[in-house]
Amino acid sequence: MDQKTLPVDAPSAETLAKDGLRLTLVDTADAPLFHAWLQADMRGFHGPTFDEKTLTEWAVGIADRRTTGVYDDSSAEP
């Protein structure tokens, strides 16, 4: 079974949904989406802003991992 296709943890998703948040898998095959997630992840942990070359290197290095994201759909896009 491919870990990347398993659904997110339902109890966690339900708990987050009560606070208006959405837990979902990040599509690591969608480069623009994955790059945006990487930038947001770094920003959220006070990391640097990556240039496109670095984003691509990071994406290639972790694309095979199961990646989840928590989104606040009511917030403005950066």
PDB file of C-alpha atoms in Angstrom:
ATOM      1  CA  MET A   1       0.000   0.000   0.000  1.00  0.00           C
ATOM      2  CA  ASP A   2       1.333   3.433  -0.935  1.00  0.00           C
ATOM      3  CA  GLN A   3       1.473   5.617   2.162  1.00  0.00           C
ATOM      4  CA  LYS A   4       1.059   8.731   0.017  1.00  0.00           C
ATOM      5  CA  THR A   5      -2.456   7.710  -1.027  1.00  0.00           C
ATOM      6  CA  LEU A   6      -3.829   6.802   2.402  1.00  0.00           C
ATOM      7  CA  PRO A   7      -6.455   9.250   3.644  1.00  0.00           C
ATOM      8  CA  VAL A   8      -5.569  11.751   6.341  1.00  0.00           C
ATOM      9  CA  ASP A   9      -6.368  10.846   9.928  1.00  0.00           C
ATOM     10  CA  ALA A  10     -10.121  11.419  10.232  1.00  0.00           C
ATOM     11  CA  PRO A  11     -10.209  12.320  13.956  1.00  0.00           C
ATOM     12  CA  SER A  12      -7.426  14.884  13.417  1.00  0.00           C
ATOM     13  CA  ALA A  13      -9.209  16.326  10.384  1.00  0.00           C
ATOM     14  CA  GLU A  14     -12.460  16.595  12.362  1.00  0.00           C
ATOM     15  CA  THR A  15     -10.764  18.297  15.303  1.00  0.00           C
ATOM     16  CA  LEU A  16      -9.074  20.831  13.037  1.00  0.00           C
ATOM     17  CA  ALA A  17     -12.318  21.417  11.101  1.00  0.00           C
ATOM     18  CA  LYS A  18     -13.980  22.561  14.343  1.00  0.00           C
ATOM     19  CA  ASP A  19     -11.508  25.450  14.308  1.00  0.00           C
ATOM     20  CA  GLY A  20     -12.116  26.194  10.630  1.00  0.00           C
ATOM     21  CA  LEU A  21      -8.969  24.431   9.438  1.00  0.00           C
ATOM     22  CA  ARG A  22      -8.570  21.802   6.723  1.00  0.00           C
ATOM     23  CA  LEU A  23      -6.133  18.888   6.973  1.00  0.00           C
ATOM     24  CA  THR A  24      -5.203  17.423   3.617  1.00  0.00           C
ATOM     25  CA  LEU A  25      -2.439  15.700   1.720  1.00  0.00           C
ATOM     26  CA  VAL A  26      -0.130  17.942  -0.293  1.00  0.00           C
ATOM     27  CA  ASP A  27       0.184  16.895  -3.928  1.00  0.00           C
ATOM     28  CA  THR A  28       3.956  16.657  -4.249  1.00  0.00           C
ATOM     29  CA  ALA A  29       3.632  15.913  -7.971  1.00  0.00           C
ATOM     30  CA  ASP A  30       2.112  19.364  -8.616  1.00  0.00           C
ATOM     31  CA  ALA A  31       5.289  21.484  -8.643  1.00  0.00           C
ATOM     32  CA  PRO A  32       3.669  24.958  -8.291  1.00  0.00           C
ATOM     33  CA  LEU A  33       1.426  23.759  -5.453  1.00  0.00           C
ATOM     34  CA  PHE A  34       4.253  21.904  -3.713  1.00  0.00           C
ATOM     35  CA  HIS A  35       6.604  24.886  -4.069  1.00  0.00           C
ATOM     36  CA  ALA A  36       3.961  27.171  -2.542  1.00  0.00           C
ATOM     37  CA  TRP A  37       3.539  24.715   0.334  1.00  0.00           C
ATOM     38  CA  LEU A  38       7.318  24.579   0.882  1.00  0.00           C
ATOM     39  CA  GLN A  39       7.530  28.389   1.000  1.00  0.00           C
ATOM     40  CA  ALA A  40       4.630  28.578   3.458  1.00  0.00           C
ATOM     41  CA  ASP A  41       6.139  25.820   5.596  1.00  0.00           C
ATOM     42  CA  MET A  42       9.458  27.647   5.772  1.00  0.00           C
ATOM     43  CA  ARG A  43       7.736  30.965   6.526  1.00  0.00           C
ATOM     44  CA  GLY A  44       5.691  29.322   9.278  1.00  0.00           C
ATOM     45  CA  PHE A  45       8.838  28.076  10.973  1.00  0.00           C
ATOM     46  CA  HIS A  46      10.737  31.357  10.415  1.00  0.00           C
ATOM     47  CA  GLY A  47      12.942  29.848   7.730  1.00  0.00           C
ATOM     48  CA  PRO A  48      14.363  31.563   4.666  1.00  0.00           C
ATOM     49  CA  THR A  49      12.517  32.298   1.453  1.00  0.00           C
ATOM     50  CA  PHE A  50      13.789  29.931  -1.219  1.00  0.00           C
ATOM     51  CA  ASP A  51      14.695  30.831  -4.774  1.00  0.00           C
ATOM     52  CA  GLU A  52      13.315  28.600  -7.550  1.00  0.00           C
ATOM     53  CA  LYS A  53      16.479  26.473  -7.772  1.00  0.00           C
ATOM     54  CA  THR A  54      16.421  25.728  -4.039  1.00  0.00           C
ATOM     55  CA  LEU A  55      12.687  25.009  -4.121  1.00  0.00           C
ATOM     56  CA  THR A  56      13.221  22.486  -6.881  1.00  0.00           C
ATOM     57  CA  GLU A  57      16.086  20.828  -4.996  1.00  0.00           C
ATOM     58  CA  TRP A  58      14.019  20.548  -1.809  1.00  0.00           C
ATOM     59  CA  ALA A  59      10.982  19.318  -3.706  1.00  0.00           C
ATOM     60  CA  VAL A  60      12.968  16.572  -5.426  1.00  0.00           C
ATOM     61  CA  GLY A  61      14.518  15.562  -2.125  1.00  0.00           C
ATOM     62  CA  ILE A  62      11.228  15.113  -0.266  1.00  0.00           C
ATOM     63  CA  ALA A  63       8.673  14.459  -3.020  1.00  0.00           C
ATOM     64  CA  ASP A  64       8.513  10.768  -2.156  1.00  0.00           C
ATOM     65  CA  ARG A  65       7.399  11.504   1.421  1.00  0.00           C
ATOM     66  CA  ARG A  66       3.827  11.672   2.654  1.00  0.00           C
ATOM     67  CA  THR A  67       3.223  15.382   3.145  1.00  0.00           C
ATOM     68  CA  THR A  68       0.256  16.895   4.932  1.00  0.00           C
ATOM     69  CA  GLY A  69      -0.835  20.469   5.210  1.00  0.00           C
ATOM     70  CA  VAL A  70      -3.253  22.342   7.429  1.00  0.00           C
ATOM     71  CA  TYR A  71      -5.004  25.180   5.662  1.00  0.00           C
ATOM     72  CA  ASP A  72      -7.133  28.094   6.810  1.00  0.00           C
ATOM     73  CA  ASP A  73      -9.347  28.635   3.788  1.00  0.00           C
ATOM     74  CA  SER A  74     -10.695  31.867   5.258  1.00  0.00           C
ATOM     75  CA  SER A  75      -7.288  33.555   5.203  1.00  0.00           C
ATOM     76  CA  ALA A  76      -6.034  35.666   2.349  1.00  0.00           C
ATOM     77  CA  GLU A  77      -3.587  34.173  -0.112  1.00  0.00           C
ATOM     78  CA  PRO A  78      -0.004  35.496   0.292  1.00  0.00           C
TER      79      PRO A  78
END
